[in-house]
Amino acid sequence: EETSLRHAHLVVTVSEVLRDELVARGVAPERVVNYPNCIDPEVFHPDRFSTDEKHALKSRLGLDPDTRLGVFVGTFGPWHGVEILAQAVRELAVNSPDWLRKHKLHFVIVGDGLRMPVVREILSDVRCRPFCTLTGLVPQDEAPLYMGASDFLLSPHVPHADGTRFFGPPTKLFEYIAM
């Protein structure tokens, strides 16, 4: 890596944090360009999916068409805060099930990764089952449908435990905002 950085005419990073790290490591600032990750607005477009497609997804999940969905899509990295979301869902399911039923609210947590065992444990209480679905991994081209079928998208990001700055652009937020 050091050799590549030393000899590269130009280094492209996906965030200012990574750019700053390279400059601190001795790469000349004029040789570092920041080009943040982005999304395809055609893929993440709110009108892309029909009502029938959204209802079909809800049906596949065993839900009524009028169920309101709160959706999280992610890789379950430590910075995503998905365990915080799981704790909130559990709190609502245990202490406010009538409110959840009244508002026809259901949480869909899409993805997998490092924090999945913790999430499964938090949501293992039988009282959570009527109000939350863990889909696991879904094909990448299906993820926008889950977002499109949602009534609101969930992004419980948390800071790094060691206090370091997050190194990447908030791609998930870009997807959510576009949808």
Tab-separated table of N, CA and C in Angstrom:
chain	number	residue	atom	x	y	z
A	1	GLU	N	0.832	-1.198	0.000
A	1	GLU	CA	0.000	0.000	0.000
A	1	GLU	C	0.872	1.255	0.000
A	2	GLU	N	1.888	1.267	0.844
A	2	GLU	CA	2.769	2.434	0.909
A	2	GLU	C	3.451	2.670	-0.436
A	3	THR	N	3.897	1.603	-1.074
A	3	THR	CA	4.549	1.725	-2.373
A	3	THR	C	3.577	2.271	-3.412
A	4	SER	N	2.381	1.748	-3.414
A	4	SER	CA	1.361	2.231	-4.361
A	4	SER	C	1.064	3.699	-4.136
A	5	LEU	N	0.912	4.097	-2.899
A	5	LEU	CA	0.618	5.494	-2.588
A	5	LEU	C	1.780	6.408	-2.975
A	6	ARG	N	2.994	5.950	-2.755
A	6	ARG	CA	4.173	6.757	-3.052
A	6	ARG	C	4.338	6.989	-4.563
A	7	HIS	N	3.973	5.983	-5.362
A	7	HIS	CA	4.195	6.063	-6.801
A	7	HIS	C	2.965	6.478	-7.611
A	8	ALA	N	1.826	6.529	-6.999
A	8	ALA	CA	0.604	6.896	-7.732
A	8	ALA	C	0.635	8.378	-8.104
A	9	HIS	N	0.227	8.674	-9.304
A	9	HIS	CA	0.112	10.070	-9.729
A	9	HIS	C	-1.117	10.717	-9.091
A	10	LEU	N	-2.135	9.894	-8.865
A	10	LEU	CA	-3.384	10.389	-8.300
A	10	LEU	C	-4.002	9.266	-7.465
A	11	VAL	N	-4.523	9.606	-6.291
A	11	VAL	CA	-5.203	8.656	-5.420
A	11	VAL	C	-6.622	9.176	-5.225
A	12	VAL	N	-7.603	8.310	-5.468
A	12	VAL	CA	-9.007	8.695	-5.332
A	12	VAL	C	-9.570	8.030	-4.080
A	13	THR	N	-10.200	8.836	-3.220
A	13	THR	CA	-10.835	8.313	-2.011
A	13	THR	C	-12.337	8.535	-2.096
A	14	VAL	N	-13.074	7.829	-1.235
A	14	VAL	CA	-14.534	7.968	-1.224
A	14	VAL	C	-15.029	8.874	-0.103
A	15	SER	N	-14.095	9.428	0.680
A	15	SER	CA	-14.528	10.319	1.754
A	15	SER	C	-13.416	11.288	2.124
A	16	GLU	N	-13.805	12.391	2.727
A	16	GLU	CA	-12.833	13.364	3.236
A	16	GLU	C	-11.991	12.748	4.345
A	17	VAL	N	-12.592	11.873	5.145
A	17	VAL	CA	-11.852	11.231	6.234
A	17	VAL	C	-10.681	10.433	5.661
A	18	LEU	N	-10.931	9.646	4.605
A	18	LEU	CA	-9.852	8.878	3.984
A	18	LEU	C	-8.824	9.799	3.330
A	19	ARG	N	-9.297	10.880	2.717
A	19	ARG	CA	-8.381	11.859	2.119
A	19	ARG	C	-7.457	12.427	3.193
A	20	ASP	N	-8.036	12.863	4.306
A	20	ASP	CA	-7.248	13.434	5.400
A	20	ASP	C	-6.241	12.418	5.950
A	21	GLU	N	-6.653	11.154	6.034
A	21	GLU	CA	-5.757	10.113	6.528
A	21	GLU	C	-4.541	9.964	5.608
A	22	LEU	N	-4.781	9.969	4.291
A	22	LEU	CA	-3.674	9.833	3.343
A	22	LEU	C	-2.726	11.027	3.411
A	23	VAL	N	-3.277	12.222	3.511
A	23	VAL	CA	-2.440	13.427	3.619
A	23	VAL	C	-1.600	13.347	4.902
A	24	ALA	N	-2.214	12.884	5.996
A	24	ALA	CA	-1.486	12.737	7.260
A	24	ALA	C	-0.372	11.692	7.144
A	25	ARG	N	-0.550	10.732	6.235
A	25	ARG	CA	0.463	9.690	6.018
A	25	ARG	C	1.539	10.141	5.032
A	26	GLY	N	1.451	11.367	4.535
A	26	GLY	CA	2.508	11.901	3.697
A	26	GLY	C	2.205	11.996	2.217
A	27	VAL	N	1.003	11.641	1.796
A	27	VAL	CA	0.642	11.791	0.384
A	27	VAL	C	0.347	13.271	0.144
A	28	ALA	N	0.950	13.826	-0.892
A	28	ALA	CA	0.762	15.254	-1.184
A	28	ALA	C	-0.716	15.546	-1.451
A	29	PRO	N	-1.274	16.570	-0.807
A	29	PRO	CA	-2.700	16.879	-0.954
A	29	PRO	C	-3.148	17.048	-2.404
A	30	GLU	N	-2.287	17.591	-3.254
A	30	GLU	CA	-2.680	17.802	-4.655
A	30	GLU	C	-2.770	16.485	-5.434
A	31	ARG	N	-2.292	15.392	-4.853
A	31	ARG	CA	-2.387	14.080	-5.502
A	31	ARG	C	-3.557	13.256	-4.981
A	32	VAL	N	-4.354	13.827	-4.086
A	32	VAL	CA	-5.482	13.095	-3.509
A	32	VAL	C	-6.779	13.785	-3.908
A	33	VAL	N	-7.670	13.019	-4.517
A	33	VAL	CA	-8.973	13.535	-4.944
A	33	VAL	C	-10.055	12.775	-4.192
A	34	ASN	N	-11.027	13.500	-3.707
A	34	ASN	CA	-12.165	12.867	-3.034
A	34	ASN	C	-13.317	12.765	-4.024
A	35	TYR	N	-13.786	11.547	-4.246
A	35	TYR	CA	-14.948	11.308	-5.103
A	35	TYR	C	-15.899	10.423	-4.311
A	36	PRO	N	-16.861	11.028	-3.612
A	36	PRO	CA	-17.736	10.254	-2.721
A	36	PRO	C	-18.568	9.210	-3.474
A	37	ASN	N	-18.836	8.118	-2.761
A	37	ASN	CA	-19.773	7.145	-3.308
A	37	ASN	C	-21.084	7.850	-3.581
A	38	CYS	N	-21.851	7.310	-4.483
A	38	CYS	CA	-23.138	7.918	-4.807
A	38	CYS	C	-24.111	6.816	-5.191
A	39	ILE	N	-25.285	7.193	-5.582
A	39	ILE	CA	-26.320	6.215	-5.934
A	39	ILE	C	-26.823	6.500	-7.340
A	40	ASP	N	-27.455	5.500	-7.920
A	40	ASP	CA	-28.072	5.645	-9.232
A	40	ASP	C	-29.510	6.113	-9.017
A	41	PRO	N	-29.840	7.338	-9.409
A	41	PRO	CA	-31.192	7.857	-9.157
A	41	PRO	C	-32.291	7.104	-9.913
A	42	GLU	N	-31.930	6.334	-10.924
A	42	GLU	CA	-32.924	5.506	-11.612
A	42	GLU	C	-33.264	4.267	-10.782
A	43	VAL	N	-32.277	3.736	-10.082
A	43	VAL	CA	-32.487	2.556	-9.239
A	43	VAL	C	-33.218	2.949	-7.965
A	44	PHE	N	-32.827	4.070	-7.375
A	44	PHE	CA	-33.419	4.531	-6.124
A	44	PHE	C	-34.356	5.698	-6.421
A	45	HIS	N	-35.483	5.363	-6.999
A	45	HIS	CA	-36.491	6.365	-7.356
A	45	HIS	C	-37.816	5.960	-6.733
A	46	PRO	N	-38.489	6.870	-6.039
A	46	PRO	CA	-39.709	6.508	-5.303
A	46	PRO	C	-40.861	6.018	-6.184
A	47	ASP	N	-40.879	6.395	-7.447
A	47	ASP	CA	-41.971	5.975	-8.320
A	47	ASP	C	-41.646	4.715	-9.121
A	48	ARG	N	-40.526	4.101	-8.834
A	48	ARG	CA	-40.085	2.945	-9.614
A	48	ARG	C	-40.993	1.733	-9.441
A	49	PHE	N	-41.584	1.577	-8.262
A	49	PHE	CA	-42.368	0.383	-7.959
A	49	PHE	C	-43.847	0.704	-7.875
A	50	SER	N	-44.651	-0.152	-8.473
A	50	SER	CA	-46.107	0.031	-8.469
A	50	SER	C	-46.678	-0.381	-7.121
A	51	THR	N	-47.897	0.033	-6.887
A	51	THR	CA	-48.610	-0.374	-5.674
A	51	THR	C	-48.722	-1.885	-5.625
A	52	ASP	N	-48.985	-2.519	-6.765
A	52	ASP	CA	-49.084	-3.983	-6.802
A	52	ASP	C	-47.775	-4.648	-6.384
A	53	GLU	N	-46.640	-4.108	-6.841
A	53	GLU	CA	-45.338	-4.671	-6.463
A	53	GLU	C	-45.095	-4.523	-4.962
A	54	LYS	N	-45.472	-3.382	-4.421
A	54	LYS	CA	-45.299	-3.150	-2.984
A	54	LYS	C	-46.197	-4.078	-2.178
A	55	HIS	N	-47.438	-4.245	-2.627
A	55	HIS	CA	-48.362	-5.153	-1.934
A	55	HIS	C	-47.881	-6.598	-2.039
A	56	ALA	N	-47.308	-6.972	-3.181
A	56	ALA	CA	-46.795	-8.329	-3.353
A	56	ALA	C	-45.647	-8.596	-2.372
A	57	LEU	N	-44.796	-7.610	-2.165
A	57	LEU	CA	-43.724	-7.774	-1.192
A	57	LEU	C	-44.309	-7.968	0.204
A	58	LYS	N	-45.272	-7.136	0.557
A	58	LYS	CA	-45.898	-7.277	1.878
A	58	LYS	C	-46.539	-8.657	2.016
A	59	SER	N	-47.166	-9.129	0.963
A	59	SER	CA	-47.777	-10.458	0.985
A	59	SER	C	-46.715	-11.540	1.206
A	60	ARG	N	-45.577	-11.432	0.516
A	60	ARG	CA	-44.477	-12.393	0.704
A	60	ARG	C	-43.985	-12.405	2.142
A	61	LEU	N	-44.086	-11.249	2.804
A	61	LEU	CA	-43.666	-11.137	4.199
A	61	LEU	C	-44.774	-11.566	5.165
A	62	GLY	N	-45.944	-11.942	4.614
A	62	GLY	CA	-47.065	-12.357	5.452
A	62	GLY	C	-47.809	-11.196	6.071
A	63	LEU	N	-47.771	-10.042	5.414
A	63	LEU	CA	-48.381	-8.832	5.953
A	63	LEU	C	-49.542	-8.372	5.087
A	64	ASP	N	-50.483	-7.668	5.699
A	64	ASP	CA	-51.603	-7.086	4.969
A	64	ASP	C	-51.118	-5.903	4.139
A	65	PRO	N	-51.832	-5.601	3.049
A	65	PRO	CA	-51.428	-4.487	2.190
A	65	PRO	C	-51.392	-3.137	2.904
A	66	ASP	N	-52.231	-2.969	3.938
A	66	ASP	CA	-52.271	-1.676	4.631
A	66	ASP	C	-51.300	-1.589	5.810
A	67	THR	N	-50.448	-2.579	5.970
A	67	THR	CA	-49.432	-2.534	7.019
A	67	THR	C	-48.439	-1.425	6.709
A	68	ARG	N	-48.104	-0.658	7.729
A	68	ARG	CA	-47.099	0.405	7.580
A	68	ARG	C	-45.735	-0.188	7.894
A	69	LEU	N	-44.781	0.053	7.007
A	69	LEU	CA	-43.464	-0.542	7.170
A	69	LEU	C	-42.402	0.489	7.554
A	70	GLY	N	-41.638	0.143	8.575
A	70	GLY	CA	-40.406	0.840	8.899
A	70	GLY	C	-39.281	-0.084	8.484
A	71	VAL	N	-38.440	0.345	7.558
A	71	VAL	CA	-37.455	-0.542	6.942
A	71	VAL	C	-36.032	-0.050	7.194
A	72	PHE	N	-35.174	-1.011	7.523
A	72	PHE	CA	-33.730	-0.806	7.592
A	72	PHE	C	-33.097	-1.749	6.579
A	73	VAL	N	-32.166	-1.245	5.784
A	73	VAL	CA	-31.398	-2.078	4.860
A	73	VAL	C	-29.927	-1.792	5.116
A	74	GLY	N	-29.152	-2.831	5.408
A	74	GLY	CA	-27.744	-2.584	5.662
A	74	GLY	C	-26.919	-3.837	5.826
A	75	THR	N	-25.644	-3.619	6.084
A	75	THR	CA	-24.684	-4.706	6.225
A	75	THR	C	-24.409	-5.074	7.682
A	76	PHE	N	-25.105	-4.474	8.605
A	76	PHE	CA	-25.003	-4.779	10.027
A	76	PHE	C	-23.589	-4.543	10.563
A	77	GLY	N	-22.909	-3.551	10.002
A	77	GLY	CA	-21.609	-3.156	10.531
A	77	GLY	C	-21.798	-2.465	11.869
A	78	PRO	N	-20.738	-2.379	12.665
A	78	PRO	CA	-20.851	-1.754	13.990
A	78	PRO	C	-21.383	-0.323	13.937
A	79	TRP	N	-21.086	0.416	12.864
A	79	TRP	CA	-21.510	1.813	12.741
A	79	TRP	C	-22.976	1.959	12.348
A	80	HIS	N	-23.603	0.889	11.852
A	80	HIS	CA	-24.998	0.987	11.430
A	80	HIS	C	-25.967	1.124	12.604
A	81	GLY	N	-25.579	0.648	13.777
A	81	GLY	CA	-26.441	0.783	14.946
A	81	GLY	C	-27.676	-0.084	14.902
A	82	VAL	N	-27.623	-1.171	14.131
A	82	VAL	CA	-28.809	-2.004	13.972
A	82	VAL	C	-29.251	-2.639	15.293
A	83	GLU	N	-28.312	-2.863	16.208
A	83	GLU	CA	-28.713	-3.401	17.510
A	83	GLU	C	-29.504	-2.369	18.315
A	84	ILE	N	-29.243	-1.077	18.099
A	84	ILE	CA	-30.031	-0.019	18.744
A	84	ILE	C	-31.465	-0.054	18.206
A	85	LEU	N	-31.584	-0.239	16.896
A	85	LEU	CA	-32.905	-0.391	16.288
A	85	LEU	C	-33.615	-1.608	16.869
A	86	ALA	N	-32.922	-2.736	16.965
A	86	ALA	CA	-33.523	-3.952	17.516
A	86	ALA	C	-34.014	-3.725	18.947
A	87	GLN	N	-33.226	-3.015	19.744
A	87	GLN	CA	-33.639	-2.723	21.123
A	87	GLN	C	-34.902	-1.865	21.141
A	88	ALA	N	-34.989	-0.895	20.227
A	88	ALA	CA	-36.182	-0.037	20.160
A	88	ALA	C	-37.402	-0.843	19.742
A	89	VAL	N	-37.234	-1.738	18.764
A	89	VAL	CA	-38.350	-2.587	18.318
A	89	VAL	C	-38.806	-3.469	19.471
A	90	ARG	N	-37.861	-4.069	20.160
A	90	ARG	CA	-38.218	-4.928	21.293
A	90	ARG	C	-38.962	-4.125	22.362
A	91	GLU	N	-38.471	-2.945	22.660
A	91	GLU	CA	-39.120	-2.087	23.664
A	91	GLU	C	-40.574	-1.813	23.272
A	92	LEU	N	-40.795	-1.475	22.012
A	92	LEU	CA	-42.168	-1.228	21.542
A	92	LEU	C	-43.017	-2.493	21.590
A	93	ALA	N	-42.452	-3.612	21.147
A	93	ALA	CA	-43.205	-4.869	21.114
A	93	ALA	C	-43.589	-5.339	22.509
A	94	VAL	N	-42.706	-5.158	23.456
A	94	VAL	CA	-42.954	-5.616	24.828
A	94	VAL	C	-43.868	-4.651	25.582
A	95	ASN	N	-43.651	-3.347	25.412
A	95	ASN	CA	-44.359	-2.365	26.227
A	95	ASN	C	-45.515	-1.649	25.532
A	96	SER	N	-45.578	-1.716	24.203
A	96	SER	CA	-46.636	-0.988	23.488
A	96	SER	C	-47.231	-1.792	22.327
A	97	PRO	N	-47.525	-3.069	22.535
A	97	PRO	CA	-48.040	-3.869	21.421
A	97	PRO	C	-49.380	-3.359	20.896
A	98	ASP	N	-50.236	-2.858	21.785
A	98	ASP	CA	-51.532	-2.336	21.328
A	98	ASP	C	-51.343	-1.127	20.420
A	99	TRP	N	-50.387	-0.271	20.747
A	99	TRP	CA	-50.094	0.898	19.914
A	99	TRP	C	-49.601	0.447	18.540
A	100	LEU	N	-48.701	-0.542	18.510
A	100	LEU	CA	-48.194	-1.062	17.231
A	100	LEU	C	-49.329	-1.651	16.394
A	101	ARG	N	-50.217	-2.415	17.037
A	101	ARG	CA	-51.364	-2.996	16.314
A	101	ARG	C	-52.290	-1.902	15.788
A	102	LYS	N	-52.595	-0.934	16.637
A	102	LYS	CA	-53.485	0.158	16.251
A	102	LYS	C	-52.960	0.891	15.013
A	103	HIS	N	-51.668	1.100	14.965
A	103	HIS	CA	-51.057	1.839	13.854
A	103	HIS	C	-50.580	0.930	12.718
A	104	LYS	N	-50.852	-0.387	12.877
A	104	LYS	CA	-50.493	-1.386	11.857
A	104	LYS	C	-49.032	-1.256	11.443
A	105	LEU	N	-48.171	-1.138	12.436
A	105	LEU	CA	-46.751	-0.898	12.205
A	105	LEU	C	-45.959	-2.199	12.285
A	106	HIS	N	-45.104	-2.388	11.298
A	106	HIS	CA	-44.239	-3.568	11.246
A	106	HIS	C	-42.846	-3.128	10.816
A	107	PHE	N	-41.825	-3.681	11.458
A	107	PHE	CA	-40.448	-3.354	11.138
A	107	PHE	C	-39.847	-4.466	10.292
A	108	VAL	N	-39.153	-4.087	9.230
A	108	VAL	CA	-38.471	-5.042	8.366
A	108	VAL	C	-36.988	-4.674	8.388
A	109	ILE	N	-36.189	-5.620	8.829
A	109	ILE	CA	-34.751	-5.406	8.932
A	109	ILE	C	-34.094	-6.309	7.893
A	110	VAL	N	-33.529	-5.658	6.870
A	110	VAL	CA	-32.981	-6.358	5.711
A	110	VAL	C	-31.460	-6.344	5.782
A	111	GLY	N	-30.850	-7.513	5.645
A	111	GLY	CA	-29.408	-7.599	5.590
A	111	GLY	C	-28.862	-8.628	6.546
A	112	ASP	N	-27.560	-8.602	6.688
A	112	ASP	CA	-26.860	-9.545	7.552
A	112	ASP	C	-25.471	-8.979	7.795
A	113	GLY	N	-24.752	-9.601	8.695
A	113	GLY	CA	-23.394	-9.166	8.957
A	113	GLY	C	-22.984	-9.391	10.392
A	114	LEU	N	-21.927	-8.729	10.776
A	114	LEU	CA	-21.280	-8.907	12.067
A	114	LEU	C	-22.248	-8.796	13.249
A	115	ARG	N	-23.175	-7.865	13.210
A	115	ARG	CA	-24.071	-7.610	14.353
A	115	ARG	C	-25.356	-8.454	14.326
A	116	MET	N	-25.544	-9.294	13.296
A	116	MET	CA	-26.777	-10.088	13.206
A	116	MET	C	-27.010	-10.983	14.424
A	117	PRO	N	-26.017	-11.703	14.960
A	117	PRO	CA	-26.299	-12.525	16.148
A	117	PRO	C	-26.843	-11.708	17.322
A	118	VAL	N	-26.335	-10.507	17.503
A	118	VAL	CA	-26.819	-9.636	18.578
A	118	VAL	C	-28.263	-9.232	18.299
A	119	VAL	N	-28.547	-8.870	17.055
A	119	VAL	CA	-29.904	-8.468	16.669
A	119	VAL	C	-30.876	-9.629	16.886
A	120	ARG	N	-30.500	-10.830	16.443
A	120	ARG	CA	-31.366	-12.008	16.632
A	120	ARG	C	-31.654	-12.246	18.112
A	121	GLU	N	-30.630	-12.107	18.933
A	121	GLU	CA	-30.801	-12.320	20.375
A	121	GLU	C	-31.758	-11.278	20.963
A	122	ILE	N	-31.569	-10.030	20.607
A	122	ILE	CA	-32.433	-8.961	21.131
A	122	ILE	C	-33.878	-9.201	20.730
A	123	LEU	N	-34.096	-9.653	19.496
A	123	LEU	CA	-35.463	-9.837	18.976
A	123	LEU	C	-36.000	-11.253	19.175
A	124	SER	N	-35.313	-12.071	19.967
A	124	SER	CA	-35.740	-13.462	20.156
A	124	SER	C	-36.988	-13.590	21.017
A	125	ASP	N	-37.351	-12.560	21.733
A	125	ASP	CA	-38.573	-12.573	22.545
A	125	ASP	C	-39.775	-12.816	21.635
A	126	VAL	N	-40.579	-13.784	21.962
A	126	VAL	CA	-41.736	-14.158	21.137
A	126	VAL	C	-42.670	-12.969	20.893
A	127	ARG	N	-42.678	-11.996	21.787
A	127	ARG	CA	-43.549	-10.829	21.632
A	127	ARG	C	-43.100	-9.924	20.488
A	128	CYS	N	-41.882	-10.100	20.001
A	128	CYS	CA	-41.380	-9.288	18.878
A	128	CYS	C	-41.855	-9.809	17.528
A	129	ARG	N	-42.141	-11.092	17.429
A	129	ARG	CA	-42.434	-11.729	16.135
A	129	ARG	C	-43.555	-11.078	15.333
A	130	PRO	N	-44.664	-10.679	15.954
A	130	PRO	CA	-45.729	-10.084	15.138
A	130	PRO	C	-45.371	-8.713	14.562
A	131	PHE	N	-44.303	-8.113	15.067
A	131	PHE	CA	-44.002	-6.727	14.709
A	131	PHE	C	-42.686	-6.535	13.960
A	132	CYS	N	-41.962	-7.620	13.725
A	132	CYS	CA	-40.649	-7.463	13.100
A	132	CYS	C	-40.303	-8.670	12.248
A	133	THR	N	-39.739	-8.396	11.081
A	133	THR	CA	-39.233	-9.443	10.193
A	133	THR	C	-37.763	-9.191	9.937
A	134	LEU	N	-36.960	-10.230	10.157
A	134	LEU	CA	-35.552	-10.217	9.772
A	134	LEU	C	-35.472	-11.008	8.470
A	135	THR	N	-35.160	-10.330	7.381
A	135	THR	CA	-35.139	-11.026	6.092
A	135	THR	C	-33.839	-11.757	5.842
A	136	GLY	N	-32.766	-11.350	6.512
A	136	GLY	CA	-31.449	-11.831	6.117
A	136	GLY	C	-31.055	-11.136	4.830
A	137	LEU	N	-30.077	-11.715	4.155
A	137	LEU	CA	-29.631	-11.134	2.889
A	137	LEU	C	-30.719	-11.291	1.830
A	138	VAL	N	-30.870	-10.277	1.016
A	138	VAL	CA	-31.742	-10.348	-0.159
A	138	VAL	C	-30.876	-9.980	-1.363
A	139	PRO	N	-31.259	-10.416	-2.563
A	139	PRO	CA	-30.487	-9.994	-3.733
A	139	PRO	C	-30.404	-8.468	-3.795
A	140	GLN	N	-29.232	-7.962	-4.162
A	140	GLN	CA	-29.006	-6.522	-4.149
A	140	GLN	C	-30.039	-5.769	-4.982
A	141	ASP	N	-30.467	-6.357	-6.094
A	141	ASP	CA	-31.431	-5.656	-6.940
A	141	ASP	C	-32.834	-5.627	-6.345
A	142	GLU	N	-33.071	-6.390	-5.256
A	142	GLU	CA	-34.367	-6.343	-4.565
A	142	GLU	C	-34.401	-5.317	-3.438
A	143	ALA	N	-33.255	-4.896	-2.959
A	143	ALA	CA	-33.205	-3.963	-1.825
A	143	ALA	C	-34.000	-2.682	-2.086
A	144	PRO	N	-33.929	-2.090	-3.290
A	144	PRO	CA	-34.722	-0.881	-3.521
A	144	PRO	C	-36.235	-1.104	-3.374
A	145	LEU	N	-36.714	-2.308	-3.673
A	145	LEU	CA	-38.145	-2.584	-3.502
A	145	LEU	C	-38.537	-2.493	-2.025
A	146	TYR	N	-37.699	-3.018	-1.148
A	146	TYR	CA	-37.985	-2.925	0.286
A	146	TYR	C	-38.052	-1.461	0.714
A	147	MET	N	-37.118	-0.668	0.195
A	147	MET	CA	-37.138	0.757	0.520
A	147	MET	C	-38.371	1.424	-0.078
A	148	GLY	N	-38.704	1.066	-1.311
A	148	GLY	CA	-39.858	1.660	-1.972
A	148	GLY	C	-41.176	1.304	-1.310
A	149	ALA	N	-41.236	0.116	-0.698
A	149	ALA	CA	-42.465	-0.325	-0.033
A	149	ALA	C	-42.599	0.245	1.370
A	150	SER	N	-41.551	0.876	1.855
A	150	SER	CA	-41.570	1.376	3.233
A	150	SER	C	-42.396	2.652	3.354
A	151	ASP	N	-42.870	2.869	4.563
A	151	ASP	CA	-43.506	4.137	4.896
A	151	ASP	C	-42.490	5.090	5.513
A	152	PHE	N	-41.459	4.524	6.111
A	152	PHE	CA	-40.326	5.307	6.587
A	152	PHE	C	-39.114	4.394	6.666
A	153	LEU	N	-37.958	4.994	6.449
A	153	LEU	CA	-36.707	4.261	6.444
A	153	LEU	C	-35.930	4.559	7.721
A	154	LEU	N	-35.242	3.555	8.216
A	154	LEU	CA	-34.589	3.641	9.516
A	154	LEU	C	-33.074	3.649	9.359
A	155	SER	N	-32.424	4.587	10.032
A	155	SER	CA	-30.977	4.739	9.919
A	155	SER	C	-30.371	5.056	11.281
A	156	PRO	N	-30.249	4.036	12.128
A	156	PRO	CA	-29.762	4.274	13.489
A	156	PRO	C	-28.242	4.274	13.617
A	157	HIS	N	-27.560	5.034	12.787
A	157	HIS	CA	-26.091	5.053	12.824
A	157	HIS	C	-25.568	5.464	14.198
A	158	VAL	N	-24.448	4.886	14.559
A	158	VAL	CA	-23.791	5.214	15.823
A	158	VAL	C	-22.320	5.523	15.547
A	159	PRO	N	-21.679	6.305	16.412
A	159	PRO	CA	-20.248	6.600	16.205
A	159	PRO	C	-19.401	5.351	16.454
A	160	HIS	N	-18.190	5.353	15.927
A	160	HIS	CA	-17.243	4.275	16.201
A	160	HIS	C	-16.972	4.213	17.699
A	161	ALA	N	-16.868	3.006	18.218
A	161	ALA	CA	-16.635	2.816	19.652
A	161	ALA	C	-15.327	3.457	20.113
A	162	ASP	N	-14.333	3.499	19.225
A	162	ASP	CA	-13.043	4.073	19.618
A	162	ASP	C	-12.959	5.583	19.388
A	163	GLY	N	-14.068	6.175	18.925
A	163	GLY	CA	-14.114	7.620	18.748
A	163	GLY	C	-13.562	8.129	17.430
A	164	THR	N	-13.027	7.232	16.589
A	164	THR	CA	-12.514	7.681	15.297
A	164	THR	C	-13.660	8.099	14.386
A	165	ARG	N	-13.330	8.969	13.438
A	165	ARG	CA	-14.341	9.458	12.504
A	165	ARG	C	-14.749	8.340	11.556
A	166	PHE	N	-16.005	8.373	11.122
A	166	PHE	CA	-16.466	7.398	10.138
A	166	PHE	C	-15.738	7.659	8.828
A	167	PHE	N	-15.261	6.596	8.188
A	167	PHE	CA	-14.354	6.706	7.043
A	167	PHE	C	-15.041	6.778	5.690
A	168	GLY	N	-16.322	6.518	5.627
A	168	GLY	CA	-16.984	6.460	4.329
A	168	GLY	C	-18.088	7.483	4.199
A	169	PRO	N	-18.542	7.692	2.983
A	169	PRO	CA	-19.689	8.575	2.791
A	169	PRO	C	-20.957	7.833	3.217
A	170	PRO	N	-21.967	8.543	3.588
A	170	PRO	CA	-23.199	7.892	4.073
A	170	PRO	C	-24.067	7.396	2.911
A	171	THR	N	-23.576	6.378	2.208
A	171	THR	CA	-24.279	5.854	1.032
A	171	THR	C	-25.710	5.458	1.366
A	172	LYS	N	-25.895	4.830	2.529
A	172	LYS	CA	-27.248	4.420	2.934
A	172	LYS	C	-28.185	5.627	2.984
A	173	LEU	N	-27.705	6.731	3.516
A	173	LEU	CA	-28.540	7.931	3.570
A	173	LEU	C	-28.849	8.442	2.171
A	174	PHE	N	-27.883	8.351	1.255
A	174	PHE	CA	-28.125	8.776	-0.138
A	174	PHE	C	-29.246	7.938	-0.742
A	175	GLU	N	-29.198	6.620	-0.514
A	175	GLU	CA	-30.252	5.729	-1.033
A	175	GLU	C	-31.597	6.099	-0.422
A	176	TYR	N	-31.604	6.270	0.893
A	176	TYR	CA	-32.849	6.591	1.587
A	176	TYR	C	-33.437	7.915	1.100
A	177	ILE	N	-32.606	8.917	0.992
A	177	ILE	CA	-33.095	10.235	0.559
A	177	ILE	C	-33.672	10.152	-0.850
A	178	ALA	N	-32.998	9.440	-1.728
A	178	ALA	CA	-33.489	9.288	-3.100
A	178	ALA	C	-34.846	8.598	-3.137
A	179	MET	N	-35.030	7.589	-2.275
A	179	MET	CA	-36.306	6.859	-2.247
A	179	MET	C	-37.398	7.696	-1.588
